[in-house]
XYZ file of C-alpha atoms in Angstrom:
328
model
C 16.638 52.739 72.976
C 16.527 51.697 69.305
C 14.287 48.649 67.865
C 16.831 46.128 68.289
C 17.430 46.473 72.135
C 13.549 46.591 72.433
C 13.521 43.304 70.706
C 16.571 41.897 72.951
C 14.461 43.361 75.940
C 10.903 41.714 74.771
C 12.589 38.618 73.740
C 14.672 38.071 77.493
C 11.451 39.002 79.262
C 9.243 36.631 77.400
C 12.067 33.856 78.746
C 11.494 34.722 82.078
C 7.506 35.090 82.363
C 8.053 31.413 80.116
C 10.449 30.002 82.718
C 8.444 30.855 85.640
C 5.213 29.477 84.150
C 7.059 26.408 83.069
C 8.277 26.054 86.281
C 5.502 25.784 88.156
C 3.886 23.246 85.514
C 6.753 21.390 86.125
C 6.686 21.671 89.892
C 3.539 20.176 90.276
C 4.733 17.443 87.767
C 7.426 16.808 90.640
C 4.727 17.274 93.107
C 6.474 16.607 96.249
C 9.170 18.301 98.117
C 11.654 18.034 101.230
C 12.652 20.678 103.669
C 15.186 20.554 105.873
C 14.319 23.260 108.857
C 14.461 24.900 112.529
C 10.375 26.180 112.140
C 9.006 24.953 115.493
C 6.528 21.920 114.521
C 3.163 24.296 115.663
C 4.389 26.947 113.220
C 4.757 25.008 110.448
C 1.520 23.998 108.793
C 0.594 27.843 109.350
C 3.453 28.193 106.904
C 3.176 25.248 104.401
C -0.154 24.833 104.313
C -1.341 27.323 102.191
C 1.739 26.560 99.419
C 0.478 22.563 99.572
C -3.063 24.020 98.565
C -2.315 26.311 96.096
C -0.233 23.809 93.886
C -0.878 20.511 94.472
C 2.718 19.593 96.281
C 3.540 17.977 99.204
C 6.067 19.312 101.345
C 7.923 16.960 103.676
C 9.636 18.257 106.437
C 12.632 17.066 108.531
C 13.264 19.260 111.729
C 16.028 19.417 113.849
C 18.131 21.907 115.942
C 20.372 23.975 114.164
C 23.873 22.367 114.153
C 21.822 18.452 113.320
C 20.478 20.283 110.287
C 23.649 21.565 109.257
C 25.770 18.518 109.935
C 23.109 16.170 108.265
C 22.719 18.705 105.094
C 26.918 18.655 105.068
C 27.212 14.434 105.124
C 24.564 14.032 102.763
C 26.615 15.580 100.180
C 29.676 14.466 101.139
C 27.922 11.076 100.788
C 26.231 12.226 97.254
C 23.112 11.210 99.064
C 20.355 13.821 97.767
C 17.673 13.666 99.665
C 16.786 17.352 100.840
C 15.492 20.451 98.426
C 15.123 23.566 100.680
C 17.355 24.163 103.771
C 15.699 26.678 105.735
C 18.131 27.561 109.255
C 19.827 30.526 110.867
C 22.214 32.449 108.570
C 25.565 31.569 109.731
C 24.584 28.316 109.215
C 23.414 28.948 105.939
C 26.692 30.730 105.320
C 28.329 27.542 106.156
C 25.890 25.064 104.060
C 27.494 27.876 100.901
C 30.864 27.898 101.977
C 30.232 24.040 101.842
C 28.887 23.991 98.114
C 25.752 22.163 99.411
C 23.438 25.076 98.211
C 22.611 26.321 94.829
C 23.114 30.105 93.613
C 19.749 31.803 92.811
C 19.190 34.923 91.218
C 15.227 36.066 91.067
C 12.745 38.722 91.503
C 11.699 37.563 94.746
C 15.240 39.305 96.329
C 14.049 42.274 94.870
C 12.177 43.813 97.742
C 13.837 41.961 100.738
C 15.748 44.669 103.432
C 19.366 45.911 102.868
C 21.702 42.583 103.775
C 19.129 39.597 103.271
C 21.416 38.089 100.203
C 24.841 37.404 100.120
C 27.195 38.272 96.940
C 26.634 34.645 96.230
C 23.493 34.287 96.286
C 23.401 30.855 97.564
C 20.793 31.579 100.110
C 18.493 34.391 101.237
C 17.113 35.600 104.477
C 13.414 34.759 105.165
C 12.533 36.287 108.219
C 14.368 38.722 110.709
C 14.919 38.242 114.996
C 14.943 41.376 115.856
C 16.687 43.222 119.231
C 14.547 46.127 120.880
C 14.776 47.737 123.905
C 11.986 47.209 126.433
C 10.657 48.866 129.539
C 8.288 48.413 132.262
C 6.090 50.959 132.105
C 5.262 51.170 135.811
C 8.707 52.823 136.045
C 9.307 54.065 133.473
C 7.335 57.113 130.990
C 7.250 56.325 127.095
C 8.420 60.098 127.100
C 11.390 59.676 128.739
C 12.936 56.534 126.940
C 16.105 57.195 125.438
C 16.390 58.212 121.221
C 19.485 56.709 120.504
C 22.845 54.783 121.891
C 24.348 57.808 123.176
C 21.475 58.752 125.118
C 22.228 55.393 127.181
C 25.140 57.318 128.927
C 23.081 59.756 130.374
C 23.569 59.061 134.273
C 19.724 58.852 134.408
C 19.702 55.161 133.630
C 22.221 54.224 136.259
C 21.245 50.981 137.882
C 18.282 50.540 135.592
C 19.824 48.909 132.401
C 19.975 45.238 131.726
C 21.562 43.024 129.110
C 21.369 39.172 127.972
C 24.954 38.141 128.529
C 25.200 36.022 125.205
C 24.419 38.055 122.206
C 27.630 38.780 120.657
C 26.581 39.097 117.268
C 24.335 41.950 118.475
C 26.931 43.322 120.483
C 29.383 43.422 117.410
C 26.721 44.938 115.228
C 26.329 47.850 118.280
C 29.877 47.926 118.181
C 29.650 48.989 114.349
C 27.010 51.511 114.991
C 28.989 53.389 117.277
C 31.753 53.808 115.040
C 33.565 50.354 114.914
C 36.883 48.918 116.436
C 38.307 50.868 119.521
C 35.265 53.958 119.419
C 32.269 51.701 119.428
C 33.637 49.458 122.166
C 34.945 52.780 123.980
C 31.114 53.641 124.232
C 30.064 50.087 125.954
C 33.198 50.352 128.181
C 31.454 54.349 129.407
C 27.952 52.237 129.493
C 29.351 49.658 132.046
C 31.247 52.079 134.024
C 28.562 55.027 134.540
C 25.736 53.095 134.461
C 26.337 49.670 135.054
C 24.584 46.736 133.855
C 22.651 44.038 134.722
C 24.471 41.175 132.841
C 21.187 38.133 132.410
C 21.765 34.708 130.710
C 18.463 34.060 128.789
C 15.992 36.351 126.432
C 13.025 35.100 128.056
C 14.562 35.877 131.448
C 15.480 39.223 130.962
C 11.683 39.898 129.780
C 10.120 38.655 133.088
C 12.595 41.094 135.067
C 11.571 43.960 133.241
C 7.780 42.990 134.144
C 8.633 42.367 137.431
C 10.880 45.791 137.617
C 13.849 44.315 139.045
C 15.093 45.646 135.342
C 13.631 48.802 134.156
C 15.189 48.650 130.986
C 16.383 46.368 128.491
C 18.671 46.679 125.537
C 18.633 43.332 123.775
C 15.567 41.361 124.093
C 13.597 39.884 120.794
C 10.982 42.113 119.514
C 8.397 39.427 120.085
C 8.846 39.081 123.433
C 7.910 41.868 125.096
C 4.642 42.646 122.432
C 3.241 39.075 123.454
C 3.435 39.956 127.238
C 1.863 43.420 126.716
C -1.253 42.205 124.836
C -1.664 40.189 128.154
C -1.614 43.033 129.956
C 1.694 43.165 131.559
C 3.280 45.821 132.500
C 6.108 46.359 129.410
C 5.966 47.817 126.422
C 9.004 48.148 123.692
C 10.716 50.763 121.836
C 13.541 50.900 118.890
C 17.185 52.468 119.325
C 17.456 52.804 115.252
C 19.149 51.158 113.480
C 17.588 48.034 115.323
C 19.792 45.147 115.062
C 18.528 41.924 113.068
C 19.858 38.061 113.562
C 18.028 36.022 110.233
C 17.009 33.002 109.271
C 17.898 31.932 105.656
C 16.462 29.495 102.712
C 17.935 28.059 99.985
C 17.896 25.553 97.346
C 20.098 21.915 97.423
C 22.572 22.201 94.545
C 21.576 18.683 93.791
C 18.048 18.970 94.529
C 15.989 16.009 93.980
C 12.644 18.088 93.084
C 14.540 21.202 91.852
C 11.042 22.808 90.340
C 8.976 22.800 93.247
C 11.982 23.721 95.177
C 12.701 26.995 93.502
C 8.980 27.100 93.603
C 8.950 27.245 97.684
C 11.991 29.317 97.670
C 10.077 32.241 96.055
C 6.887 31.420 97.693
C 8.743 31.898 101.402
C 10.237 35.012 100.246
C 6.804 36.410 98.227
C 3.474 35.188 99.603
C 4.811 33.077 102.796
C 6.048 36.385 104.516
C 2.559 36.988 105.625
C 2.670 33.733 107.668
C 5.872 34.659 109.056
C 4.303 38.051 110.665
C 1.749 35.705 111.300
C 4.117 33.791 113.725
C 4.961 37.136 115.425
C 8.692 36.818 113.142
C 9.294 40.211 111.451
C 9.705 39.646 107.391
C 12.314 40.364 105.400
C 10.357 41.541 102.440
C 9.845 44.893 102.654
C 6.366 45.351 101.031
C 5.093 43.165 103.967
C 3.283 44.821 106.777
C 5.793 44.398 109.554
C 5.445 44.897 113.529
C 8.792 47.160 113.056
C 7.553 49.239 109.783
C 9.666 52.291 109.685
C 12.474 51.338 112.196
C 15.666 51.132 109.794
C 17.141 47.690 110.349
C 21.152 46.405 110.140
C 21.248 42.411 109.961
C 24.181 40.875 111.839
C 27.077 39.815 109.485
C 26.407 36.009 109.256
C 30.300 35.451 107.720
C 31.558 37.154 111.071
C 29.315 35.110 113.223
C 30.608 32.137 111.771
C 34.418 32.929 111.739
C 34.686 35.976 114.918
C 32.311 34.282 116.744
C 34.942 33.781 120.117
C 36.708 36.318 119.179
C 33.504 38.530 120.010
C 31.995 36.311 122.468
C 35.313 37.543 124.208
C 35.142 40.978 123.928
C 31.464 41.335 125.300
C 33.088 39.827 128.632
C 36.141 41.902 128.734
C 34.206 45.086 127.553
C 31.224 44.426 129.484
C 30.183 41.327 131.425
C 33.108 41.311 133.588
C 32.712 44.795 134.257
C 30.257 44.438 136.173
């Protein structure tokens, strides 16, 4: 590298290490900010708390289900009303808040270290924290031993009449779909799986969970990784497993492109993707950051495509019942 491209080099970083500290002088100028969010109300001053202390801003939140969040976040800029800083919501919805032009692009070193998939080309929002599908068991009936190593393995005639499935999950079902070698192959293999083994079709994640405890299902292939971990450490009889790569739905942040506190919003938008990913795993949510310790450390992880959600979403919601529900 000759002396002039050092001196470009030194020169661009000393911008950056300036912006940043600038930034957060001027954040706490600001020293207030609004979120817009899904975060149950209990989890959230596990997450904010800590930011609020460290630099002197207040974070107000609004929460809501998904689709209020979304429509409010839509009128309010239709309406030039800018009220909110940080959106923080499931991805597709994110997707649509970009497709929208309500969010601002944002490249920075925080997206460095986040798993394969967590930020769009556009960079209008990135994913936070990860709901992750595993397979779980009850381990009265069944041996850790014998689980099953991958997909295929499924379609061994051993689990006939033991496997069970949340009816719903199409996004995870299209992502499976992918796995086993897209279009017409990967459905071919859950067309085999419902017609050697058969499965127990259940509406509910939560459901699901209790009949594997119970052992009216032995097995589970889609139930959030939480779920079955919070039942064993009270001494219930599941425990849960990963057929890699595990499948991922996330939740996404990002910044108002007309952000009222734009500082101390870029501020938390690093902060939940840096230092707030502890109090994510915290919240038994698996992190997107990969540096973070994680429940699933190891397991490879695909995130479901949040574009397809939001535009195939019937479409797959349709094949899952042709392919499997109805097969039943």
């Amino acid at each position: 590298m000759n002396k002039f491209a050092i001196v470009a080099v030194l020169i661009v970083g000393a911008i950056v290490a300036s912006s940043a500290q600038d930034r957060v002088a001027a954040a706490k100028k600001e020293g207030t900010l609004t979120v817009y969010t899904t975060i149950a109300e209990k989890d959230w001053p596990t997450l904010v708390k800590p930011f609020e202390s460290k630099y002197g801003i207040k974070v107000t939140v609004w929460r809501a289900g998904t689709s209020n969040v979304l429509q409010r976040a839509v009128q309010e800029t239709a309406a030039k009303k800018y009220d909110v800083d940080v959106i923080h919501i499931g991805s597709p919805e994110m997707e649509a808040l970009a497709r929208e032009q309500v969010l601002l692009p944002i490249t920075s070193p925080a997206q460095n270290d986040l798993q394969p998939g967590s930020v769009p080309a556009h960079h209008q929002w990135a994913a936070t924290l990860l709901s992750v599908w595993v397979q779980a068991y009850n381990t009265k009936l069944i041996k850790r031993e014998e689980l099953p190593k991958t997909y295929t393995d499924l379609l061994n005639p051993r689990w006939k009449g033991k496997l069970g499935l949340e009816g719903k999950d199409e996004d995870w079902f299209a992502s499976v779909v992918d796995v086993m070698g897209g279009g017409e192959t990967g459905l071919k293999f859950f067309r085999d799986l419902a017609s050697t083994n058969g499965l127990s079709i259940r509406e509910g994640h939560t459901l699901l969970n209790n009949m594997v405890i119970s052992g009216e299902v032995p097995l589970a292939l889609n139930i959030y990784n939480y779920m079955p971990e919070q039942a064993r450490k009270k001494g219930a009889p599941i425990d849960w497993f990963a057929l890699e790569p595990a499948v991922a739905r996330s939740n996404g942040v990002g910044v108002a492109r007309h952000a009222p506190h734009p500082n101390a919003a870029r501020l938390f938008y690093d902060y939940l993707l840096e230092e707030g990913q502890q109090y994510f795993v915290n919240m038994d949510y698996v992190p997107s950051n990969t540096k973070v310790a994680s429940p699933l450390k190891g397991i490879r992880i695909v995130q479901t495509n949040p574009a397809r959600a939001l535009d195939e979403s019937s479409k797959w919601l349709a094949l899952f019942q042709q392919t499997v529900v109805r097969r039943r």
